[in-house]
mmCIF file of C-alpha atoms and ligand atoms in Angstrom:
data_model
loop_
_atom_site.group_PDB
_atom_site.id
_atom_site.type_symbol
_atom_site.label_atom_id
_atom_site.label_comp_id
_atom_site.label_asym_id
_atom_site.label_seq_id
_atom_site.Cartn_x
_atom_site.Cartn_y
_atom_site.Cartn_z
ATOM 1 C CA MET A 1 -25.431 -34.230 28.209
ATOM 2 C CA THR A 2 -27.926 -35.715 26.576
ATOM 3 C CA ILE A 3 -31.176 -37.020 27.954
ATOM 4 C CA GLU A 4 -30.383 -40.746 27.578
ATOM 5 C CA SER A 5 -27.115 -40.224 29.735
ATOM 6 C CA ILE A 6 -29.999 -39.110 32.281
ATOM 7 C CA PRO A 7 -29.924 -41.649 35.234
ATOM 8 C CA ASP A 8 -33.733 -42.467 35.537
ATOM 9 C CA LEU A 9 -34.988 -42.347 39.232
ATOM 10 C CA PRO A 10 -35.310 -45.887 40.457
ATOM 11 C CA GLU A 11 -38.361 -44.655 42.902
ATOM 12 C CA TYR A 12 -40.191 -41.827 44.177
ATOM 13 C CA SER A 13 -40.367 -42.195 47.771
ATOM 14 C CA GLU A 14 -38.727 -39.687 49.508
ATOM 15 C CA ALA A 15 -35.600 -41.354 50.986
ATOM 16 C CA SER A 16 -34.518 -41.912 46.916
ATOM 17 C CA LEU A 17 -35.854 -38.229 45.928
ATOM 18 C CA ASP A 18 -33.212 -36.969 49.122
ATOM 19 C CA ASN A 19 -30.605 -39.147 47.923
ATOM 20 C CA ALA A 20 -31.072 -38.311 44.213
ATOM 21 C CA PHE A 21 -31.175 -34.665 44.803
ATOM 22 C CA ALA A 22 -28.280 -35.069 47.184
ATOM 23 C CA LEU A 23 -25.768 -36.652 44.673
ATOM 24 C CA LEU A 24 -26.985 -33.755 42.156
ATOM 25 C CA GLU A 25 -25.542 -31.114 44.386
ATOM 26 C CA ARG A 26 -22.708 -32.354 45.110
ATOM 27 C CA ASP A 27 -21.792 -32.465 41.300
ATOM 28 C CA ALA A 28 -23.018 -28.736 41.511
ATOM 29 C CA ARG A 29 -21.000 -27.902 44.090
ATOM 30 C CA SER A 30 -17.874 -29.918 42.876
ATOM 31 C CA GLU A 31 -18.109 -28.490 39.415
ATOM 32 C CA ALA A 32 -18.590 -24.729 41.127
ATOM 33 C CA ALA A 33 -14.963 -25.430 42.721
ATOM 34 C CA ALA A 34 -13.264 -26.416 39.309
ATOM 35 C CA ALA A 35 -15.294 -23.152 37.619
ATOM 36 C CA HIS A 36 -13.250 -21.429 39.979
ATOM 37 C CA LEU A 37 -9.448 -22.935 39.747
ATOM 38 C CA ARG A 38 -10.170 -22.713 35.507
ATOM 39 C CA LEU A 39 -11.462 -19.254 35.998
ATOM 40 C CA GLU A 40 -7.374 -17.780 35.777
ATOM 41 C CA ASN A 41 -6.769 -19.381 32.110
ATOM 42 C CA ASP A 42 -10.187 -19.880 31.088
ATOM 43 C CA PRO A 43 -12.438 -16.478 31.473
ATOM 44 C CA ASP A 44 -15.614 -18.126 30.541
ATOM 45 C CA ALA A 45 -15.774 -20.867 33.156
ATOM 46 C CA TRP A 46 -18.331 -19.681 35.171
ATOM 47 C CA GLU A 47 -20.034 -18.906 31.962
ATOM 48 C CA ASN A 48 -19.866 -22.409 30.803
ATOM 49 C CA PHE A 49 -21.267 -23.334 34.248
ATOM 50 C CA ARG A 50 -24.049 -21.289 34.094
ATOM 51 C CA LEU A 51 -24.985 -22.954 30.866
ATOM 52 C CA GLY A 52 -24.609 -26.511 31.633
ATOM 53 C CA TRP A 53 -26.610 -26.122 34.784
ATOM 54 C CA LEU A 54 -28.847 -23.570 34.059
ATOM 55 C CA GLY A 55 -28.958 -23.200 30.408
ATOM 56 C CA ARG A 56 -32.543 -23.105 28.825
ATOM 57 C CA LYS A 57 -32.116 -25.404 26.089
ATOM 58 C CA GLN A 58 -29.420 -27.843 27.034
ATOM 59 C CA GLY A 59 -29.199 -26.865 30.893
ATOM 60 C CA ARG A 60 -29.065 -30.274 32.717
ATOM 61 C CA LEU A 61 -31.275 -28.909 34.934
ATOM 62 C CA ASN A 62 -34.722 -28.185 32.663
ATOM 63 C CA GLN A 63 -33.184 -31.948 30.889
ATOM 64 C CA ILE A 64 -33.291 -33.254 34.124
ATOM 65 C CA SER A 65 -36.826 -32.034 35.495
ATOM 66 C CA SER A 66 -38.664 -32.686 31.641
ATOM 67 C CA LYS A 67 -37.014 -36.526 32.169
ATOM 68 C CA TRP A 68 -37.827 -36.813 35.622
ATOM 69 C CA LEU A 69 -41.621 -35.256 36.060
ATOM 70 C CA LYS A 70 -42.682 -37.083 32.657
ATOM 71 C CA SER A 71 -42.050 -40.410 34.331
ATOM 72 C CA ALA A 72 -43.488 -39.540 38.154
ATOM 73 C CA PRO A 73 -46.673 -40.924 39.112
ATOM 74 C CA PRO A 74 -49.039 -37.901 40.469
ATOM 75 C CA GLU A 75 -48.561 -38.113 43.447
ATOM 76 C CA ALA A 76 -45.050 -37.442 43.423
ATOM 77 C CA ARG A 77 -44.781 -34.373 41.399
ATOM 78 C CA LYS A 78 -45.226 -31.626 43.799
ATOM 79 C CA SER A 79 -42.702 -32.963 46.016
ATOM 80 C CA LEU A 80 -40.284 -33.259 43.143
ATOM 81 C CA GLY A 81 -40.832 -29.571 41.874
ATOM 82 C CA MET A 82 -40.510 -28.147 45.021
ATOM 83 C CA ARG A 83 -36.779 -30.563 45.517
ATOM 84 C CA PHE A 84 -36.571 -28.637 41.996
ATOM 85 C CA ASN A 85 -36.957 -25.439 42.638
ATOM 86 C CA ALA A 86 -35.077 -25.440 45.929
ATOM 87 C CA PHE A 87 -32.289 -27.046 43.756
ATOM 88 C CA LYS A 88 -32.579 -24.187 41.161
ATOM 89 C CA ALA A 89 -32.305 -21.712 43.994
ATOM 90 C CA VAL A 90 -28.547 -23.513 45.553
ATOM 91 C CA LEU A 91 -27.895 -23.400 41.522
ATOM 92 C CA GLU A 92 -28.305 -19.607 41.288
ATOM 93 C CA ALA A 93 -26.420 -19.000 44.376
ATOM 94 C CA LEU A 94 -23.617 -20.336 43.324
ATOM 95 C CA PHE A 95 -23.366 -18.586 40.153
ATOM 96 C CA ALA A 96 -24.080 -15.623 41.683
ATOM 97 C CA SER A 97 -21.412 -15.912 44.747
ATOM 98 C CA ALA A 98 -18.745 -16.355 41.809
ATOM 99 C CA SER A 99 -19.313 -13.452 39.649
ATOM 100 C CA GLY A 100 -19.522 -11.386 42.916
ATOM 101 C CA SER A 101 -16.232 -12.582 43.768
ATOM 102 C CA GLY A 102 -13.991 -11.421 40.771
ATOM 103 C CA PRO A 103 -11.146 -11.971 39.498
ATOM 104 C CA SER A 104 -8.073 -13.923 41.670
ATOM 105 C CA ASP A 105 -5.101 -12.045 42.918
ATOM 106 C CA ALA A 106 -2.929 -14.131 40.866
ATOM 107 C CA ALA A 107 -5.303 -12.983 37.426
ATOM 108 C CA LEU A 108 -5.066 -8.984 38.658
ATOM 109 C CA ALA A 109 -1.400 -9.236 39.211
ATOM 110 C CA ALA A 110 -0.938 -10.559 35.849
ATOM 111 C CA GLU A 111 -2.529 -7.907 34.211
ATOM 112 C CA ALA A 112 -0.854 -4.464 36.313
ATOM 113 C CA ILE A 113 0.549 -2.565 34.047
ATOM 114 C CA ASP A 114 3.542 -0.141 36.031
ATOM 115 C CA ILE A 115 2.896 3.590 35.466
ATOM 116 C CA THR A 116 6.529 4.122 36.402
ATOM 117 C CA LEU A 117 7.989 2.752 33.602
ATOM 118 C CA PRO A 118 8.662 4.572 30.654
ATOM 119 C CA GLY A 119 6.409 4.240 27.546
ATOM 120 C CA THR A 120 7.333 2.023 24.751
ATOM 121 C CA ARG A 121 8.917 4.294 21.773
ATOM 122 C CA ARG A 122 7.358 3.499 18.339
ATOM 123 C CA LEU A 123 8.801 4.312 14.614
ATOM 124 C CA THR A 124 7.074 7.295 12.747
ATOM 125 C CA GLY A 125 7.145 6.414 9.565
ATOM 126 C CA ALA A 126 8.589 8.492 6.711
ATOM 127 C CA GLU A 127 8.303 9.418 3.231
ATOM 128 C CA HIS A 128 10.855 7.500 1.588
ATOM 129 C CA PRO A 129 14.196 10.315 -0.341
ATOM 130 C CA ILE A 130 12.737 9.363 -3.516
ATOM 131 C CA THR A 131 8.785 9.614 -2.670
ATOM 132 C CA ARG A 132 10.231 12.578 -1.413
ATOM 133 C CA THR A 133 11.717 14.067 -4.429
ATOM 134 C CA LEU A 134 9.158 13.258 -6.713
ATOM 135 C CA ASN A 135 6.899 15.177 -4.670
ATOM 136 C CA GLU A 136 9.150 17.822 -4.586
ATOM 137 C CA ILE A 137 8.762 17.640 -8.341
ATOM 138 C CA VAL A 138 6.041 17.541 -8.959
ATOM 139 C CA SER A 139 4.849 20.214 -6.975
ATOM 140 C CA VAL A 140 7.033 22.967 -8.705
ATOM 141 C CA PHE A 141 4.774 22.268 -11.865
ATOM 142 C CA ALA A 142 1.950 21.813 -10.094
ATOM 143 C CA ALA A 143 2.523 25.210 -9.298
ATOM 144 C CA LEU A 144 3.123 26.720 -12.086
ATOM 145 C CA GLY A 145 -1.176 25.032 -13.219
ATOM 146 C CA TYR A 146 0.451 21.550 -14.691
ATOM 147 C CA SER A 147 -1.843 18.533 -13.760
ATOM 148 C CA VAL A 148 -0.364 15.125 -12.511
ATOM 149 C CA GLY A 149 -1.238 12.243 -14.385
ATOM 150 C CA VAL A 150 -0.474 8.242 -14.038
ATOM 151 C CA GLY A 151 -0.373 5.491 -16.624
ATOM 152 C CA PRO A 152 0.433 1.520 -16.523
ATOM 153 C CA GLU A 153 3.940 0.425 -15.911
ATOM 154 C CA VAL A 154 2.981 -2.310 -18.385
ATOM 155 C CA GLU A 155 3.240 -0.881 -21.800
ATOM 156 C CA THR A 156 2.402 -1.743 -25.326
ATOM 157 C CA ASP A 157 5.157 -1.472 -27.615
ATOM 158 C CA TYR A 158 3.154 1.240 -29.736
ATOM 159 C CA TYR A 159 2.624 3.760 -26.892
ATOM 160 C CA ASN A 160 6.276 3.304 -26.191
ATOM 161 C CA PHE A 161 8.166 3.449 -28.488
ATOM 162 C CA GLU A 162 6.723 3.893 -31.932
ATOM 163 C CA SER A 163 4.048 7.227 -31.060
ATOM 164 C CA MET A 164 7.468 8.217 -29.778
ATOM 165 C CA ASN A 165 9.032 8.253 -32.996
ATOM 166 C CA PHE A 166 10.525 5.402 -32.344
ATOM 167 C CA PRO A 167 9.472 3.214 -35.318
ATOM 168 C CA PRO A 168 10.120 -0.955 -35.279
ATOM 169 C CA GLY A 169 13.762 -1.577 -35.703
ATOM 170 C CA HIS A 170 14.792 1.452 -35.890
ATOM 171 C CA PRO A 171 18.369 1.874 -34.172
ATOM 172 C CA ALA A 172 17.001 4.556 -31.705
ATOM 173 C CA ARG A 173 15.122 1.720 -29.500
ATOM 174 C CA ASP A 174 18.788 0.459 -28.565
ATOM 175 C CA THR A 175 19.171 3.069 -26.469
ATOM 176 C CA GLN A 176 16.093 2.164 -24.607
ATOM 177 C CA ASP A 177 16.146 -1.650 -24.249
ATOM 178 C CA THR A 178 14.025 -3.278 -21.883
ATOM 179 C CA LEU A 179 12.120 -6.525 -20.922
ATOM 180 C CA VAL A 180 9.355 -7.824 -22.650
ATOM 181 C CA VAL A 181 6.273 -9.913 -22.154
ATOM 182 C CA ALA A 182 6.882 -13.736 -23.351
ATOM 183 C CA ASN A 183 4.806 -15.920 -26.028
ATOM 184 C CA GLN A 184 3.060 -12.682 -27.752
ATOM 185 C CA ASP A 185 3.806 -13.908 -31.524
ATOM 186 C CA ARG A 186 -0.068 -13.495 -32.290
ATOM 187 C CA ARG A 187 -0.359 -10.440 -30.879
ATOM 188 C CA GLN A 188 0.295 -7.531 -34.242
ATOM 189 C CA PRO A 189 3.853 -6.186 -33.091
ATOM 190 C CA ARG A 190 2.237 -2.152 -31.969
ATOM 191 C CA ASP A 191 0.353 -4.420 -29.182
ATOM 192 C CA ARG A 192 3.165 -6.453 -27.755
ATOM 193 C CA LEU A 193 3.735 -5.505 -24.055
ATOM 194 C CA LEU A 194 6.722 -4.442 -22.210
ATOM 195 C CA LEU A 195 8.092 -2.530 -19.321
ATOM 196 C CA ARG A 196 8.535 0.939 -20.387
ATOM 197 C CA THR A 197 11.487 2.839 -20.539
ATOM 198 C CA HIS A 198 9.960 6.203 -19.561
ATOM 199 C CA THR A 199 6.591 8.164 -18.951
ATOM 200 C CA SER A 200 5.974 9.318 -22.177
ATOM 201 C CA PRO A 201 3.480 6.877 -23.314
ATOM 202 C CA VAL A 202 1.114 8.256 -20.324
ATOM 203 C CA GLN A 203 1.731 11.671 -21.684
ATOM 204 C CA MET A 204 0.746 10.291 -25.288
ATOM 205 C CA ARG A 205 -2.329 9.088 -23.882
ATOM 206 C CA THR A 206 -3.458 11.874 -22.065
ATOM 207 C CA MET A 207 -3.353 13.836 -25.822
ATOM 208 C CA GLU A 208 -5.582 10.753 -27.120
ATOM 209 C CA SER A 209 -7.849 11.742 -24.486
ATOM 210 C CA GLN A 210 -8.245 15.597 -24.816
ATOM 211 C CA PRO A 211 -7.572 17.740 -26.967
ATOM 212 C CA PRO A 212 -4.625 21.260 -26.626
ATOM 213 C CA PRO A 213 -3.922 23.080 -24.084
ATOM 214 C CA VAL A 214 -2.220 20.127 -22.310
ATOM 215 C CA ARG A 215 0.307 21.148 -18.767
ATOM 216 C CA ILE A 216 1.190 17.916 -17.720
ATOM 217 C CA VAL A 217 4.011 15.951 -15.593
ATOM 218 C CA ILE A 218 3.926 12.589 -15.222
ATOM 219 C CA PRO A 219 6.230 10.745 -12.269
ATOM 220 C CA GLY A 220 6.050 7.113 -12.443
ATOM 221 C CA LYS A 221 8.741 4.095 -12.219
ATOM 222 C CA VAL A 222 10.444 3.096 -15.246
ATOM 223 C CA HIS A 223 12.770 -0.259 -16.610
ATOM 224 C CA ARG A 224 16.097 -0.370 -18.791
ATOM 225 C CA ASN A 225 18.114 -2.455 -19.613
ATOM 226 C CA ASP A 226 21.466 -1.041 -18.152
ATOM 227 C CA ALA A 227 23.766 -2.229 -16.313
ATOM 228 C CA ALA A 228 23.677 -1.892 -12.425
ATOM 229 C CA ASP A 229 26.463 0.509 -11.281
ATOM 230 C CA ALA A 230 26.695 3.865 -8.616
ATOM 231 C CA THR A 231 24.573 5.886 -10.445
ATOM 232 C CA HIS A 232 22.947 3.626 -12.256
ATOM 233 C CA SER A 233 19.613 1.056 -12.366
ATOM 234 C CA PRO A 234 17.933 -1.115 -14.153
ATOM 235 C CA ILE A 235 14.180 0.392 -12.670
ATOM 236 C CA PHE A 236 14.394 3.916 -11.388
ATOM 237 C CA HIS A 237 11.752 7.108 -11.540
ATOM 238 C CA GLN A 238 11.347 9.752 -13.966
ATOM 239 C CA VAL A 239 9.495 12.838 -14.170
ATOM 240 C CA GLU A 240 8.306 13.567 -17.214
ATOM 241 C CA GLY A 241 6.472 16.900 -18.314
ATOM 242 C CA LEU A 242 4.610 18.094 -21.291
ATOM 243 C CA CYS A 243 3.162 21.742 -22.286
ATOM 244 C CA VAL A 244 0.872 22.246 -25.952
ATOM 245 C CA ASP A 245 -0.582 25.296 -26.803
ATOM 246 C CA THR A 246 -0.563 27.407 -29.480
ATOM 247 C CA ASN A 247 2.794 29.074 -30.185
ATOM 248 C CA VAL A 248 4.746 27.945 -27.739
ATOM 249 C CA THR A 249 8.418 28.460 -27.557
ATOM 250 C CA PHE A 250 11.966 27.093 -26.881
ATOM 251 C CA SER A 251 11.884 30.591 -25.070
ATOM 252 C CA ASP A 252 8.938 28.835 -22.742
ATOM 253 C CA LEU A 253 10.829 25.793 -21.876
ATOM 254 C CA LYS A 254 14.342 27.630 -21.189
ATOM 255 C CA GLY A 255 12.507 29.606 -18.871
ATOM 256 C CA THR A 256 9.883 26.813 -17.046
ATOM 257 C CA LEU A 257 12.871 24.836 -16.430
ATOM 258 C CA ASP A 258 15.803 27.875 -15.232
ATOM 259 C CA HIS A 259 12.515 28.492 -12.589
ATOM 260 C CA ALA A 260 12.027 24.816 -12.165
ATOM 261 C CA MET A 261 16.187 24.068 -10.881
ATOM 262 C CA LYS A 262 16.124 27.310 -8.915
ATOM 263 C CA ALA A 263 13.168 26.251 -6.591
ATOM 264 C CA LEU A 264 14.367 22.569 -6.457
ATOM 265 C CA PHE A 265 18.598 24.179 -6.057
ATOM 266 C CA GLY A 266 17.776 27.509 -4.604
ATOM 267 C CA SER A 267 17.908 30.302 -6.279
ATOM 268 C CA SER A 268 21.104 31.156 -7.348
ATOM 269 C CA VAL A 269 21.292 28.075 -9.448
ATOM 270 C CA LYS A 270 21.841 29.448 -12.929
ATOM 271 C CA THR A 271 21.285 26.853 -16.098
ATOM 272 C CA ARG A 272 22.819 26.681 -19.455
ATOM 273 C CA PHE A 273 21.495 24.429 -22.614
ATOM 274 C CA PHE A 274 23.175 22.105 -25.083
ATOM 275 C CA PRO A 275 21.891 20.382 -28.318
ATOM 276 C CA SER A 276 21.257 16.606 -27.950
ATOM 277 C CA PHE A 277 19.007 14.668 -29.594
ATOM 278 C CA PHE A 278 15.881 11.835 -28.459
ATOM 279 C CA PRO A 279 13.606 11.068 -30.884
ATOM 280 C CA PHE A 280 11.120 12.817 -29.495
ATOM 281 C CA THR A 281 11.578 16.453 -29.935
ATOM 282 C CA GLU A 282 13.410 18.064 -32.464
ATOM 283 C CA PRO A 283 15.512 20.599 -31.531
ATOM 284 C CA SER A 284 16.629 18.631 -28.261
ATOM 285 C CA ALA A 285 18.643 19.660 -25.586
ATOM 286 C CA ASP A 286 20.808 18.868 -22.273
ATOM 287 C CA VAL A 287 20.329 21.099 -19.632
ATOM 288 C CA GLN A 288 22.841 21.998 -17.401
ATOM 289 C CA ILE A 289 22.990 23.314 -13.688
ATOM 290 C CA SER A 290 25.624 25.202 -11.401
ATOM 291 C CA CYS A 291 27.432 23.274 -9.355
ATOM 292 C CA ILE A 292 25.332 23.539 -6.542
ATOM 293 C CA PHE A 293 28.037 22.179 -4.266
ATOM 294 C CA CYS A 294 31.094 24.775 -5.559
ATOM 295 C CA GLY A 295 28.827 27.700 -6.751
ATOM 296 C CA GLY A 296 30.505 26.753 -10.445
ATOM 297 C CA LYS A 297 33.835 27.688 -9.484
ATOM 298 C CA GLY A 298 34.964 24.140 -10.031
ATOM 299 C CA CYS A 299 34.911 20.764 -7.848
ATOM 300 C CA ARG A 300 35.577 17.056 -7.771
ATOM 301 C CA LYS A 301 32.086 16.496 -8.088
ATOM 302 C CA CYS A 302 31.645 18.844 -11.315
ATOM 303 C CA LYS A 303 34.775 17.513 -12.815
ATOM 304 C CA GLN A 304 35.988 21.022 -12.022
ATOM 305 C CA SER A 305 33.945 22.559 -14.683
ATOM 306 C CA GLY A 306 31.758 24.102 -12.872
ATOM 307 C CA TRP A 307 28.452 22.796 -14.397
ATOM 308 C CA ILE A 308 26.583 19.652 -13.709
ATOM 309 C CA GLU A 309 23.958 17.480 -16.361
ATOM 310 C CA LEU A 310 20.697 17.363 -14.707
ATOM 311 C CA LEU A 311 17.733 16.482 -17.646
ATOM 312 C CA GLY A 312 16.703 17.037 -21.090
ATOM 313 C CA CYS A 313 14.064 18.345 -22.907
ATOM 314 C CA GLY A 314 13.118 19.507 -26.197
ATOM 315 C CA MET A 315 10.595 20.784 -28.244
ATOM 316 C CA VAL A 316 7.973 17.748 -29.201
ATOM 317 C CA ASP A 317 8.913 16.171 -32.494
ATOM 318 C CA PRO A 318 5.862 17.439 -35.151
ATOM 319 C CA ALA A 319 5.795 13.089 -36.282
ATOM 320 C CA VAL A 320 4.657 13.114 -32.600
ATOM 321 C CA PHE A 321 2.187 15.184 -32.710
ATOM 322 C CA ALA A 322 0.763 14.000 -36.046
ATOM 323 C CA PHE A 323 0.439 9.750 -33.740
ATOM 324 C CA ALA A 324 -1.783 12.180 -31.518
ATOM 325 C CA ALA A 325 -3.180 13.451 -33.841
ATOM 326 C CA GLU A 326 -5.107 10.535 -35.668
ATOM 327 C CA LYS A 327 -7.522 10.456 -32.054
ATOM 328 C CA GLN A 328 -7.492 14.122 -31.343
ATOM 329 C CA PRO A 329 -7.189 15.959 -34.577
ATOM 330 C CA ALA A 330 -6.263 19.643 -32.953
ATOM 331 C CA TYR A 331 -2.990 18.126 -32.291
ATOM 332 C CA ASP A 332 -1.996 19.356 -35.832
ATOM 333 C CA PRO A 333 1.955 20.767 -36.097
ATOM 334 C CA LYS A 334 0.499 23.559 -38.273
ATOM 335 C CA LYS A 335 -1.935 24.850 -35.383
ATOM 336 C CA ILE A 336 0.225 24.089 -32.241
ATOM 337 C CA SER A 337 3.414 23.483 -30.522
ATOM 338 C CA GLY A 338 4.992 22.428 -27.175
ATOM 339 C CA PHE A 339 7.728 21.450 -25.154
ATOM 340 C CA ALA A 340 8.205 17.942 -23.268
ATOM 341 C CA PHE A 341 10.770 17.293 -20.661
ATOM 342 C CA GLY A 342 12.467 14.620 -18.636
ATOM 343 C CA MET A 343 14.838 14.041 -15.607
ATOM 344 C CA GLY A 344 15.746 11.087 -13.277
ATOM 345 C CA VAL A 345 14.126 10.939 -10.124
ATOM 346 C CA GLU A 346 17.424 9.329 -8.355
ATOM 347 C CA ARG A 347 19.772 11.602 -9.492
ATOM 348 C CA ILE A 348 17.934 14.528 -8.272
ATOM 349 C CA ALA A 349 17.915 12.876 -4.943
ATOM 350 C CA MET A 350 21.262 11.989 -5.029
ATOM 351 C CA MET A 351 22.221 15.965 -5.860
ATOM 352 C CA LYS A 352 20.281 17.107 -3.567
ATOM 353 C CA TYR A 353 20.977 14.931 -0.464
ATOM 354 C CA GLY A 354 24.809 13.833 -1.656
ATOM 355 C CA ILE A 355 24.379 10.131 -1.724
ATOM 356 C CA SER A 356 27.015 8.686 -3.914
ATOM 357 C CA GLU A 357 25.635 5.169 -4.250
ATOM 358 C CA ILE A 358 22.071 5.045 -6.085
ATOM 359 C CA GLY A 359 21.602 1.502 -4.421
ATOM 360 C CA GLN A 360 20.902 2.878 -1.184
ATOM 361 C CA PHE A 361 17.575 3.977 -1.948
ATOM 362 C CA TYR A 362 16.762 0.479 -2.540
ATOM 363 C CA ALA A 363 18.457 -1.298 0.109
ATOM 364 C CA GLY A 364 16.203 -1.314 3.081
ATOM 365 C CA ASP A 365 18.888 -0.524 5.239
ATOM 366 C CA MET A 366 17.249 1.846 8.311
ATOM 367 C CA ARG A 367 20.472 3.370 8.684
ATOM 368 C CA PHE A 368 20.607 5.319 5.440
ATOM 369 C CA LEU A 369 16.413 5.487 5.970
ATOM 370 C CA GLY A 370 16.916 7.199 9.061
ATOM 371 C CA GLN A 371 18.237 10.475 7.963
ATOM 372 C CA PHE A 372 15.314 11.206 5.958
ATOM 373 C CA ALA A 373 12.574 10.623 8.734
HETATM 374 C C1 LIG B 1 5.728 13.296 -25.413
HETATM 375 C C2 LIG B 1 6.421 14.083 -26.117
HETATM 376 C C3 LIG B 1 7.686 14.247 -25.915
HETATM 377 C C4 LIG B 1 9.823 14.247 -22.328
HETATM 378 C C5 LIG B 1 11.371 14.247 -23.037
HETATM 379 C C6 LIG B 1 13.880 14.036 -22.256
HETATM 380 C C7 LIG B 1 13.527 14.653 -23.246
HETATM 381 C C8 LIG B 1 15.197 13.386 -21.206
HETATM 382 C C9 LIG B 1 15.484 11.966 -20.263
HETATM 383 C C10 LIG B 1 15.931 12.641 -18.534
HETATM 384 C C11 LIG B 1 17.217 11.733 -17.857
HETATM 385 C C12 LIG B 1 15.374 10.334 -19.370
HETATM 386 O O1 LIG B 1 15.356 9.719 -16.796
HETATM 387 S S1 LIG B 1 16.073 10.134 -18.350
HETATM 388 O O2 LIG B 1 16.970 9.270 -18.000
HETATM 389 N N1 LIG B 1 14.585 12.353 -20.803
HETATM 390 O O3 LIG B 1 15.923 13.926 -21.385
HETATM 391 N N2 LIG B 1 12.448 13.151 -21.824
HETATM 392 S S2 LIG B 1 12.309 15.333 -23.589
HETATM 393 O O4 LIG B 1 9.583 14.012 -24.374
HETATM 394 C C13 LIG B 1 8.154 13.773 -24.549
HETATM 395 C C14 LIG B 1 7.570 13.023 -23.678
HETATM 396 C C15 LIG B 1 6.121 12.820 -24.407
HETATM 397 C C16 LIG B 1 4.552 13.061 -25.985
#
């Protein structure tokens, strides 16, 4: 209500004041009744009633009294003031009776709770089997004193390939084809961005940032232009490890990985190492473990061989150390040596949990994922 919308009093006789205040009281009582009805849908109905009449600034009582008192002849002011006080008491009584009356039966019934009903069962979250396997692998190495590193999934050509001994144009790059960021012709070839094909760039960055000794594992997501099938996905997870110190030997590598495989698959598991090739290690090896399904006797899973190939490893190639030495001269291959290894997390999770389709990990099907809760 604005001050303009308040009617002027035609005159200040007692009869006309009686009439004006009777009308005000009638309005107030009918608004109070309406507020009471509205209360079920509008919990603020009574507060709005109070503010509308008794509010300090916008309340009608104040506005009307100041307008009428201002224009009243001096002899009518006393009577007018007393009537305002009486009307204020009516308004306060209306409000007090309402606020004391509480919510209606219907409102109480609507929010009643039947405590005899069973509770709502909420699904608790659980680690995804890939995350769980990745963490398990990492903790095996953490217990051997390895620290854990992470790094960018979008990498430069230098860290992903060149520093890992895949020179530009070298055919070894074809084994790890990947997506590259478009429109980078103005950048130097070594600075062009791509989705990393392995987590090795993080090991290289670690060596650049600290002198030896280094013992570190890097878990993470990697990307390769590989066709998806039952056991391959173009996006997968790896854990790679790097150990650099004085006098690190191939025996240390064998002992470390033999221990890790026993920790992951059980103490009866055996390991064996076969010559292999990776650009970043020399010599390199593929590691097999005795078949965890048949204990080495030969079964369908191990194609009757008793062995399953699980990871790759090798002694860090001196050429890789030479790239690190550009920033940290202590990586002098004449003074230090190191081993590195890499494993696919999906492959290990599939072995541990007897899963035959890699796509199950990514489908988000609760019937599959619920088994790991
Ligand atoms: C630095 C130097 C050497 C990491 C290594 C492998 C062997 C390997 C594969 C296993 C299955 C990749 O996920 S997979 O397809 N990895 O066989 N990775 S040695 O060598 C490094 C890493 C960093 C500085």
